[in-house]
Amino acid sequence: MKCRICGRKAAVNMRQHKLALCRDDFLEWVPQQVERFIQKYKMFTREERVLVAVSGGKDSLGLWDILIRLGYRADGVYIGLGIDEGIAYSGKSQELCEKFSSNHGLTLHVVDIRKEYGHPVPVMSELSRRGKGKPCAVCGLVKRHVMNRAAREMGYDVLVTGHNLDDEAAVLFANTLHWEGEYLLRQGPLLPGREGLVRKVKPLCRIYEKEMAAYTLLRDIDYIYEECPFAAGSTTTYYKELLNKLENDHPGSKMTFYVKFLKSRQSGLFVEKEKIQQSLHPCPNCGQLTSTDDLCSFCRMIDKISQ
Ligand code: AMP
Ligand code: FES
Ligand code: ZN
């Protein structure tokens, strides 16, 4: 297989995009894609101060690397959750974030939950009796709160997370399976800021997890391979596996699922019935109702075939 751009031997074959690239061209292509989505969804500008939430994983460290290469003013924040079961997960991921920031001369803020709030997340979870024995619910709550607080207190314009297409498609799948209207209205690449809440964005929302894995590997970025010890057996993991099976048989379906959702919502999938009806106009040719400003689709088709 040859690189589509330069014709040398390809290092990465992306069936989902019908695109194979060599190492060098792939390492340019990923940031170009990310830049395209930052612009498309109007996430932030080069003048703004950006705070990247880094977990030590491939997505968030890879994203920080991309933003710096693209010339954005991006600092990092790491939240020490105190998850030290088995592999000393938190300690190890903190070390990797610190290593990345010092290697690149970047600013990393560290918030230690145990020091700030008296207990690590697993203990908070037990004490608060939330989440059926697993700390994930409390962990999510803590992360959202602390990220927002850190961004606001330190005067950042926008908070960036490393959620990738696989994450977004799995959440969308769960929300659709349960017809969670409220969540479906809000899920997206950008959550605008308002009083008390900083703007939140996901520049990797259209980048596949395996593309990020290849990017961090080829960029030689050291990241934590292990998953959080509490993630095993979660429903999100199960939905990701299901979508991977689908993707394997029909490359690109994960992307279509997510991107078409965003497009359909933008063109009114969730708009109330009255508004849809109001937006219908009589076709200037036949007088029947149409949603376009001009000729209805029938008249356009007749026009076309009679040319
Ligand atoms: P997760 O919820 O673990 O899938 O992570 C999603 C995103 O949240 C990551 O890509 C990071 O941007 C952010 N994140 C997760 N864990 C941490 C952490 N301990 N500190 C800072 N950011 C985090
Ligand atoms: Fe929060 Fe696993 S419980 S990362
Ligand atoms: Zn090439």
mmCIF file of C-alpha atoms and ligand atoms in Angstrom:
data_model
loop_
_atom_site.group_PDB
_atom_site.id
_atom_site.type_symbol
_atom_site.label_atom_id
_atom_site.label_comp_id
_atom_site.label_asym_id
_atom_site.label_seq_id
_atom_site.Cartn_x
_atom_site.Cartn_y
_atom_site.Cartn_z
ATOM 1 C CA MET A 1 0.000 0.000 0.000
ATOM 2 C CA LYS A 2 1.308 3.444 -0.961
ATOM 3 C CA CYS A 3 0.906 6.848 0.672
ATOM 4 C CA ARG A 4 -1.824 8.815 -1.148
ATOM 5 C CA ILE A 5 0.229 12.022 -0.834
ATOM 6 C CA CYS A 6 3.835 11.128 -1.613
ATOM 7 C CA GLY A 7 3.673 7.583 -3.015
ATOM 8 C CA ARG A 8 6.145 6.145 -0.498
ATOM 9 C CA LYS A 9 5.277 3.062 1.558
ATOM 10 C CA ALA A 10 2.190 3.728 3.713
ATOM 11 C CA ALA A 11 2.479 3.319 7.497
ATOM 12 C CA VAL A 12 -1.211 3.805 8.349
ATOM 13 C CA ASN A 13 -4.183 2.515 6.399
ATOM 14 C CA MET A 14 -7.476 4.176 7.358
ATOM 15 C CA ARG A 15 -10.239 2.128 5.741
ATOM 16 C CA GLN A 16 -12.777 4.464 7.364
ATOM 17 C CA HIS A 17 -11.472 7.325 5.197
ATOM 18 C CA LYS A 18 -10.287 5.191 2.260
ATOM 19 C CA LEU A 19 -6.903 6.765 2.897
ATOM 20 C CA ALA A 20 -3.405 5.339 3.424
ATOM 21 C CA LEU A 21 -0.524 7.579 4.478
ATOM 22 C CA CYS A 22 3.180 7.308 5.273
ATOM 23 C CA ARG A 23 4.433 8.230 8.734
ATOM 24 C CA ASP A 24 5.350 11.834 7.918
ATOM 25 C CA ASP A 25 2.162 12.618 6.038
ATOM 26 C CA PHE A 26 0.010 10.970 8.721
ATOM 27 C CA LEU A 27 1.686 13.120 11.394
ATOM 28 C CA GLU A 28 0.748 16.222 9.394
ATOM 29 C CA TRP A 29 -2.729 14.980 8.473
ATOM 30 C CA VAL A 30 -3.966 14.453 12.072
ATOM 31 C CA PRO A 31 -3.296 18.060 13.221
ATOM 32 C CA GLN A 32 -4.809 19.371 9.961
ATOM 33 C CA GLN A 33 -7.990 17.439 10.690
ATOM 34 C CA VAL A 34 -8.087 18.688 14.276
ATOM 35 C CA GLU A 35 -7.590 22.280 13.069
ATOM 36 C CA ARG A 36 -10.448 21.798 10.614
ATOM 37 C CA PHE A 37 -12.817 20.744 13.404
ATOM 38 C CA ILE A 38 -11.653 23.519 15.767
ATOM 39 C CA GLN A 39 -12.619 25.999 13.022
ATOM 40 C CA LYS A 40 -15.771 24.210 11.898
ATOM 41 C CA TYR A 41 -17.299 24.086 15.367
ATOM 42 C CA LYS A 42 -15.835 27.503 16.358
ATOM 43 C CA MET A 43 -14.109 26.069 19.408
ATOM 44 C CA PHE A 44 -11.403 28.671 20.164
ATOM 45 C CA THR A 45 -8.897 31.028 18.582
ATOM 46 C CA ARG A 46 -5.127 31.427 18.813
ATOM 47 C CA GLU A 47 -5.607 34.532 21.001
ATOM 48 C CA GLU A 48 -7.523 32.632 23.684
ATOM 49 C CA ARG A 49 -6.043 30.847 26.703
ATOM 50 C CA VAL A 50 -6.753 27.144 26.457
ATOM 51 C CA LEU A 51 -6.698 24.627 29.320
ATOM 52 C CA VAL A 52 -6.304 20.969 28.303
ATOM 53 C CA ALA A 53 -7.487 18.373 30.812
ATOM 54 C CA VAL A 54 -4.822 15.670 30.619
ATOM 55 C CA SER A 55 -5.316 12.223 32.111
ATOM 56 C CA GLY A 56 -1.986 10.693 31.044
ATOM 57 C CA GLY A 57 -3.770 8.690 28.336
ATOM 58 C CA LYS A 58 -3.031 8.784 24.602
ATOM 59 C CA ASP A 59 -5.946 11.009 23.631
ATOM 60 C CA SER A 60 -5.392 13.923 25.967
ATOM 61 C CA LEU A 61 -1.563 13.902 25.736
ATOM 62 C CA GLY A 62 -1.765 13.493 21.951
ATOM 63 C CA LEU A 63 -4.234 16.372 21.811
ATOM 64 C CA TRP A 64 -1.982 18.645 23.894
ATOM 65 C CA ASP A 65 0.872 17.846 21.517
ATOM 66 C CA ILE A 66 -1.326 18.666 18.491
ATOM 67 C CA LEU A 67 -2.543 21.979 19.935
ATOM 68 C CA ILE A 68 1.025 23.100 20.665
ATOM 69 C CA ARG A 69 2.133 22.084 17.166
ATOM 70 C CA LEU A 70 -0.776 24.092 15.743
ATOM 71 C CA GLY A 71 0.377 27.174 17.668
ATOM 72 C CA TYR A 72 -2.359 27.400 20.314
ATOM 73 C CA ARG A 73 -1.686 28.788 23.815
ATOM 74 C CA ALA A 74 -2.452 25.592 25.706
ATOM 75 C CA ASP A 75 -1.621 24.728 29.331
ATOM 76 C CA GLY A 76 -2.551 21.451 31.011
ATOM 77 C CA VAL A 77 -4.406 20.416 34.144
ATOM 78 C CA TYR A 78 -4.100 16.996 35.748
ATOM 79 C CA ILE A 79 -6.518 15.873 38.450
ATOM 80 C CA GLY A 80 -5.033 13.446 40.957
ATOM 81 C CA LEU A 81 -8.036 11.243 41.744
ATOM 82 C CA GLY A 82 -6.186 8.966 44.164
ATOM 83 C CA ILE A 83 -7.001 5.731 42.319
ATOM 84 C CA ASP A 84 -4.122 3.562 43.399
ATOM 85 C CA GLU A 85 -5.585 0.086 43.252
ATOM 86 C CA GLY A 86 -3.331 -2.526 41.671
ATOM 87 C CA ILE A 87 -1.159 -0.577 39.270
ATOM 88 C CA ALA A 88 -0.944 2.770 41.100
ATOM 89 C CA TYR A 89 -3.040 4.194 38.249
ATOM 90 C CA SER A 90 -3.157 7.815 39.424
ATOM 91 C CA GLY A 91 0.497 8.039 40.437
ATOM 92 C CA LYS A 92 1.647 6.637 37.126
ATOM 93 C CA SER A 93 -0.603 8.820 34.999
ATOM 94 C CA GLN A 94 0.518 11.943 36.889
ATOM 95 C CA GLU A 95 4.170 11.067 36.240
ATOM 96 C CA LEU A 96 3.470 10.734 32.503
ATOM 97 C CA CYS A 97 1.711 14.116 32.358
ATOM 98 C CA GLU A 98 4.593 15.735 34.234
ATOM 99 C CA LYS A 99 7.119 14.093 31.953
ATOM 100 C CA PHE A 100 5.324 15.325 28.829
ATOM 101 C CA SER A 101 4.991 18.887 30.102
ATOM 102 C CA SER A 102 8.624 19.149 31.237
ATOM 103 C CA ASN A 103 9.939 17.602 27.992
ATOM 104 C CA HIS A 104 8.073 20.274 26.028
ATOM 105 C CA GLY A 105 8.545 23.165 28.474
ATOM 106 C CA LEU A 106 4.798 23.481 29.089
ATOM 107 C CA THR A 107 2.780 24.558 32.137
ATOM 108 C CA LEU A 108 0.911 21.778 33.961
ATOM 109 C CA HIS A 109 -1.385 22.470 36.910
ATOM 110 C CA VAL A 110 -1.955 19.570 39.292
ATOM 111 C CA VAL A 111 -5.025 19.349 41.517
ATOM 112 C CA ASP A 112 -4.716 16.649 44.181
ATOM 113 C CA ILE A 113 -8.202 15.608 45.274
ATOM 114 C CA ARG A 114 -6.987 13.997 48.511
ATOM 115 C CA LYS A 115 -5.248 17.226 49.545
ATOM 116 C CA GLU A 116 -8.031 19.557 48.391
ATOM 117 C CA TYR A 117 -11.038 17.659 49.692
ATOM 118 C CA GLY A 118 -9.678 15.290 52.352
ATOM 119 C CA HIS A 119 -10.312 11.949 50.593
ATOM 120 C CA PRO A 120 -9.349 10.192 47.365
ATOM 121 C CA VAL A 121 -12.204 9.513 44.914
ATOM 122 C CA PRO A 122 -12.815 5.827 45.868
ATOM 123 C CA VAL A 123 -13.253 6.844 49.529
ATOM 124 C CA MET A 124 -15.497 9.785 48.574
ATOM 125 C CA SER A 125 -17.596 7.316 46.633
ATOM 126 C CA GLU A 126 -17.930 4.939 49.580
ATOM 127 C CA LEU A 127 -18.727 7.711 52.021
ATOM 128 C CA SER A 128 -21.332 9.289 49.764
ATOM 129 C CA ARG A 129 -22.875 5.890 48.907
ATOM 130 C CA ARG A 130 -23.393 6.877 45.322
ATOM 131 C CA GLY A 131 -22.788 4.680 42.296
ATOM 132 C CA LYS A 132 -23.501 1.073 43.389
ATOM 133 C CA GLY A 133 -20.048 0.231 44.735
ATOM 134 C CA LYS A 134 -18.162 1.647 41.747
ATOM 135 C CA PRO A 135 -16.516 5.053 42.069
ATOM 136 C CA CYS A 136 -17.106 6.037 38.406
ATOM 137 C CA ALA A 137 -20.179 8.222 39.021
ATOM 138 C CA VAL A 138 -18.498 10.187 41.821
ATOM 139 C CA CYS A 139 -15.315 10.309 39.772
ATOM 140 C CA GLY A 140 -17.158 11.907 36.836
ATOM 141 C CA LEU A 141 -18.809 14.411 39.126
ATOM 142 C CA VAL A 142 -15.476 15.334 40.731
ATOM 143 C CA LYS A 143 -13.712 15.676 37.379
ATOM 144 C CA ARG A 144 -16.400 17.928 35.874
ATOM 145 C CA HIS A 145 -16.491 20.140 38.955
ATOM 146 C CA VAL A 146 -12.740 20.436 39.394
ATOM 147 C CA MET A 147 -11.975 21.016 35.700
ATOM 148 C CA ASN A 148 -14.505 23.828 35.543
ATOM 149 C CA ARG A 149 -13.289 25.361 38.776
ATOM 150 C CA ALA A 150 -9.628 25.217 37.703
ATOM 151 C CA ALA A 151 -10.384 26.848 34.333
ATOM 152 C CA ARG A 152 -12.460 29.632 35.887
ATOM 153 C CA GLU A 153 -10.147 30.383 38.804
ATOM 154 C CA MET A 154 -7.095 30.570 36.597
ATOM 155 C CA GLY A 155 -8.802 32.693 33.947
ATOM 156 C CA TYR A 156 -8.804 30.303 30.981
ATOM 157 C CA ASP A 157 -11.212 31.008 28.115
ATOM 158 C CA VAL A 158 -11.925 27.397 27.276
ATOM 159 C CA LEU A 159 -11.567 23.888 28.686
ATOM 160 C CA VAL A 160 -10.520 21.151 26.285
ATOM 161 C CA THR A 161 -10.912 17.395 26.806
ATOM 162 C CA GLY A 162 -9.553 14.453 24.836
ATOM 163 C CA HIS A 163 -12.858 12.685 24.087
ATOM 164 C CA ASN A 164 -12.451 10.955 20.722
ATOM 165 C CA LEU A 165 -14.929 9.670 18.145
ATOM 166 C CA ASP A 166 -15.172 6.261 19.846
ATOM 167 C CA ASP A 167 -16.088 7.944 23.146
ATOM 168 C CA GLU A 168 -18.659 10.206 21.497
ATOM 169 C CA ALA A 169 -20.222 7.446 19.412
ATOM 170 C CA ALA A 170 -20.560 5.205 22.503
ATOM 171 C CA VAL A 171 -22.250 7.988 24.485
ATOM 172 C CA LEU A 172 -24.525 8.765 21.540
ATOM 173 C CA PHE A 173 -25.406 5.078 21.268
ATOM 174 C CA ALA A 174 -26.313 4.921 24.971
ATOM 175 C CA ASN A 175 -28.340 8.138 24.755
ATOM 176 C CA THR A 176 -30.202 6.894 21.697
ATOM 177 C CA LEU A 177 -30.841 3.480 23.165
ATOM 178 C CA HIS A 178 -32.587 5.164 26.084
ATOM 179 C CA TRP A 179 -33.972 8.127 24.089
ATOM 180 C CA GLU A 180 -32.389 10.593 26.480
ATOM 181 C CA GLY A 181 -33.835 13.729 24.860
ATOM 182 C CA GLU A 182 -32.099 16.204 27.154
ATOM 183 C CA TYR A 183 -28.689 14.641 26.618
ATOM 184 C CA LEU A 184 -29.237 14.296 22.880
ATOM 185 C CA LEU A 185 -29.940 18.008 22.689
ATOM 186 C CA ARG A 186 -26.711 18.882 24.474
ATOM 187 C CA GLN A 187 -24.169 16.271 23.347
ATOM 188 C CA GLY A 188 -21.707 17.770 20.896
ATOM 189 C CA PRO A 189 -18.252 19.149 20.127
ATOM 190 C CA LEU A 190 -18.944 22.449 21.909
ATOM 191 C CA LEU A 191 -20.800 23.362 25.065
ATOM 192 C CA PRO A 192 -21.006 27.173 25.152
ATOM 193 C CA GLY A 193 -19.936 28.918 28.358
ATOM 194 C CA ARG A 194 -22.412 30.734 30.567
ATOM 195 C CA GLU A 195 -22.530 32.231 34.042
ATOM 196 C CA GLY A 196 -20.401 29.952 36.238
ATOM 197 C CA LEU A 197 -19.602 27.465 33.482
ATOM 198 C CA VAL A 198 -16.576 27.693 31.238
ATOM 199 C CA ARG A 199 -16.886 26.826 27.515
ATOM 200 C CA LYS A 200 -16.066 23.136 26.957
ATOM 201 C CA VAL A 201 -14.856 21.646 23.700
ATOM 202 C CA LYS A 202 -13.777 18.285 22.246
ATOM 203 C CA PRO A 203 -11.394 18.817 19.314
ATOM 204 C CA LEU A 204 -10.898 15.039 18.832
ATOM 205 C CA CYS A 205 -14.620 14.277 18.520
ATOM 206 C CA ARG A 206 -14.158 13.201 14.891
ATOM 207 C CA ILE A 207 -10.823 11.415 15.289
ATOM 208 C CA TYR A 208 -10.930 7.632 15.734
ATOM 209 C CA GLU A 209 -9.324 6.162 18.836
ATOM 210 C CA LYS A 210 -7.034 4.027 16.680
ATOM 211 C CA GLU A 211 -5.884 7.149 14.816
ATOM 212 C CA MET A 212 -4.887 8.730 18.134
ATOM 213 C CA ALA A 213 -3.117 5.522 19.147
ATOM 214 C CA ALA A 214 -1.106 5.618 15.916
ATOM 215 C CA TYR A 215 -0.418 9.351 16.342
ATOM 216 C CA THR A 216 0.972 9.073 19.896
ATOM 217 C CA LEU A 217 2.995 6.001 18.960
ATOM 218 C CA LEU A 218 4.552 7.640 15.891
ATOM 219 C CA ARG A 219 5.185 10.857 17.864
ATOM 220 C CA ASP A 220 6.920 8.819 20.588
ATOM 221 C CA ILE A 221 4.655 10.110 23.338
ATOM 222 C CA ASP A 222 4.805 8.031 26.493
ATOM 223 C CA TYR A 223 1.292 7.434 27.863
ATOM 224 C CA ILE A 224 -0.468 5.131 30.293
ATOM 225 C CA TYR A 225 -1.624 1.978 28.476
ATOM 226 C CA GLU A 226 -3.690 0.633 31.325
ATOM 227 C CA GLU A 227 -7.331 1.609 31.656
ATOM 228 C CA CYS A 228 -8.678 2.822 34.970
ATOM 229 C CA PRO A 229 -9.070 -0.376 37.067
ATOM 230 C CA PHE A 230 -12.761 0.459 37.541
ATOM 231 C CA ALA A 231 -13.516 0.757 33.812
ATOM 232 C CA ALA A 232 -13.487 -3.001 33.139
ATOM 233 C CA GLY A 233 -16.958 -4.360 32.462
ATOM 234 C CA SER A 234 -18.621 -0.950 32.147
ATOM 235 C CA THR A 235 -21.534 -0.464 29.740
ATOM 236 C CA THR A 236 -19.548 2.156 27.822
ATOM 237 C CA THR A 237 -16.826 -0.414 27.173
ATOM 238 C CA TYR A 238 -19.496 -2.850 25.993
ATOM 239 C CA TYR A 239 -21.040 -0.284 23.598
ATOM 240 C CA LYS A 240 -17.582 0.517 22.236
ATOM 241 C CA GLU A 241 -17.039 -3.167 21.481
ATOM 242 C CA LEU A 242 -20.401 -3.387 19.725
ATOM 243 C CA LEU A 243 -19.630 -0.337 17.592
ATOM 244 C CA ASN A 244 -16.194 -1.757 16.776
ATOM 245 C CA LYS A 245 -17.828 -4.895 15.393
ATOM 246 C CA LEU A 246 -20.049 -2.754 13.209
ATOM 247 C CA GLU A 247 -17.078 -0.622 12.145
ATOM 248 C CA ASN A 248 -15.082 -3.698 11.278
ATOM 249 C CA ASP A 249 -17.732 -4.914 8.815
ATOM 250 C CA HIS A 250 -18.660 -1.442 7.574
ATOM 251 C CA PRO A 251 -15.693 0.931 7.873
ATOM 252 C CA GLY A 252 -16.779 4.515 8.524
ATOM 253 C CA SER A 253 -20.092 3.652 10.183
ATOM 254 C CA LYS A 254 -19.028 5.008 13.574
ATOM 255 C CA MET A 255 -18.194 8.335 11.959
ATOM 256 C CA THR A 256 -21.431 8.438 9.967
ATOM 257 C CA PHE A 257 -23.451 7.651 13.085
ATOM 258 C CA TYR A 258 -21.946 10.616 14.951
ATOM 259 C CA VAL A 259 -21.589 13.156 12.153
ATOM 260 C CA LYS A 260 -25.070 12.551 10.755
ATOM 261 C CA PHE A 261 -26.491 12.987 14.239
ATOM 262 C CA LEU A 262 -24.856 16.425 14.506
ATOM 263 C CA LYS A 263 -26.069 17.399 11.041
ATOM 264 C CA SER A 264 -29.632 16.171 11.564
ATOM 265 C CA ARG A 265 -29.884 18.020 14.837
ATOM 266 C CA GLN A 266 -28.637 21.188 13.197
ATOM 267 C CA SER A 267 -31.234 20.893 10.491
ATOM 268 C CA GLY A 268 -34.035 20.498 12.996
ATOM 269 C CA LEU A 269 -34.376 16.845 14.032
ATOM 270 C CA PHE A 270 -35.358 17.945 17.529
ATOM 271 C CA VAL A 271 -37.275 21.106 16.638
ATOM 272 C CA GLU A 272 -40.866 21.146 17.864
ATOM 273 C CA LYS A 273 -43.505 20.108 15.341
ATOM 274 C CA GLU A 274 -45.066 23.588 15.126
ATOM 275 C CA LYS A 275 -41.761 25.129 14.104
ATOM 276 C CA ILE A 276 -41.266 22.537 11.375
ATOM 277 C CA GLN A 277 -44.725 23.266 10.043
ATOM 278 C CA GLN A 278 -44.151 27.007 10.171
ATOM 279 C CA SER A 279 -40.998 26.636 8.159
ATOM 280 C CA LEU A 280 -42.849 25.092 5.174
ATOM 281 C CA HIS A 281 -43.514 27.389 2.197
ATOM 282 C CA PRO A 282 -45.681 26.990 -0.893
ATOM 283 C CA CYS A 283 -43.604 26.040 -3.930
ATOM 284 C CA PRO A 284 -43.620 28.980 -6.363
ATOM 285 C CA ASN A 285 -44.401 26.570 -9.210
ATOM 286 C CA CYS A 286 -46.967 24.024 -7.976
ATOM 287 C CA GLY A 287 -48.152 25.636 -4.737
ATOM 288 C CA GLN A 288 -47.628 22.497 -2.644
ATOM 289 C CA LEU A 289 -45.747 22.932 0.639
ATOM 290 C CA THR A 290 -41.962 22.575 0.695
ATOM 291 C CA SER A 291 -39.231 23.180 3.278
ATOM 292 C CA THR A 292 -36.868 24.812 0.777
ATOM 293 C CA ASP A 293 -37.049 28.535 -0.021
ATOM 294 C CA ASP A 294 -37.293 27.810 -3.720
ATOM 295 C CA LEU A 295 -38.980 25.168 -5.907
ATOM 296 C CA CYS A 296 -40.128 21.964 -4.178
ATOM 297 C CA SER A 297 -38.076 18.798 -4.798
ATOM 298 C CA PHE A 298 -40.700 17.453 -7.220
ATOM 299 C CA CYS A 299 -40.633 20.561 -9.409
ATOM 300 C CA ARG A 300 -36.825 20.648 -9.255
ATOM 301 C CA MET A 301 -36.735 17.042 -10.420
ATOM 302 C CA ILE A 302 -39.162 17.720 -13.283
ATOM 303 C CA ASP A 303 -37.126 20.806 -14.200
ATOM 304 C CA LYS A 304 -33.991 18.757 -14.318
ATOM 305 C CA ILE A 305 -35.321 15.944 -16.469
ATOM 306 C CA SER A 306 -36.944 18.322 -18.937
ATOM 307 C CA GLN A 307 -33.702 20.216 -19.596
HETATM 308 P P1 AMP B 1 -12.452 9.649 30.466
HETATM 309 O O1 AMP B 1 -13.634 10.246 31.124
HETATM 310 O O2 AMP B 1 -11.506 8.965 31.399
HETATM 311 O O3 AMP B 1 -12.761 8.881 29.223
HETATM 312 O O4 AMP B 1 -11.614 10.891 29.948
HETATM 313 C C1 AMP B 1 -12.111 11.801 29.031
HETATM 314 C C2 AMP B 1 -11.275 13.043 29.055
HETATM 315 O O5 AMP B 1 -11.353 13.673 30.338
HETATM 316 C C3 AMP B 1 -9.784 12.803 28.838
HETATM 317 O O6 AMP B 1 -9.444 12.752 27.483
HETATM 318 C C4 AMP B 1 -9.180 14.000 29.519
HETATM 319 O O7 AMP B 1 -9.257 15.147 28.695
HETATM 320 C C5 AMP B 1 -10.113 14.219 30.714
HETATM 321 N N1 AMP B 1 -9.604 13.543 31.932
HETATM 322 C C6 AMP B 1 -9.867 12.281 32.346
HETATM 323 N N2 AMP B 1 -9.241 12.010 33.505
HETATM 324 C C7 AMP B 1 -8.573 13.135 33.862
HETATM 325 C C8 AMP B 1 -7.740 13.508 34.960
HETATM 326 N N3 AMP B 1 -7.465 12.643 35.947
HETATM 327 N N4 AMP B 1 -7.216 14.740 34.956
HETATM 328 C C9 AMP B 1 -7.490 15.620 33.968
HETATM 329 N N5 AMP B 1 -8.268 15.335 32.931
HETATM 330 C C10 AMP B 1 -8.806 14.115 32.863
HETATM 331 FE FE1 FES B 2 -12.725 7.618 37.390
HETATM 332 FE FE2 FES B 2 -12.082 5.257 36.658
HETATM 333 S S1 FES B 2 -13.418 5.765 38.198
HETATM 334 S S2 FES B 2 -11.276 7.121 35.988
HETATM 335 ZN ZN ZN B 3 3.561 10.221 2.202
#
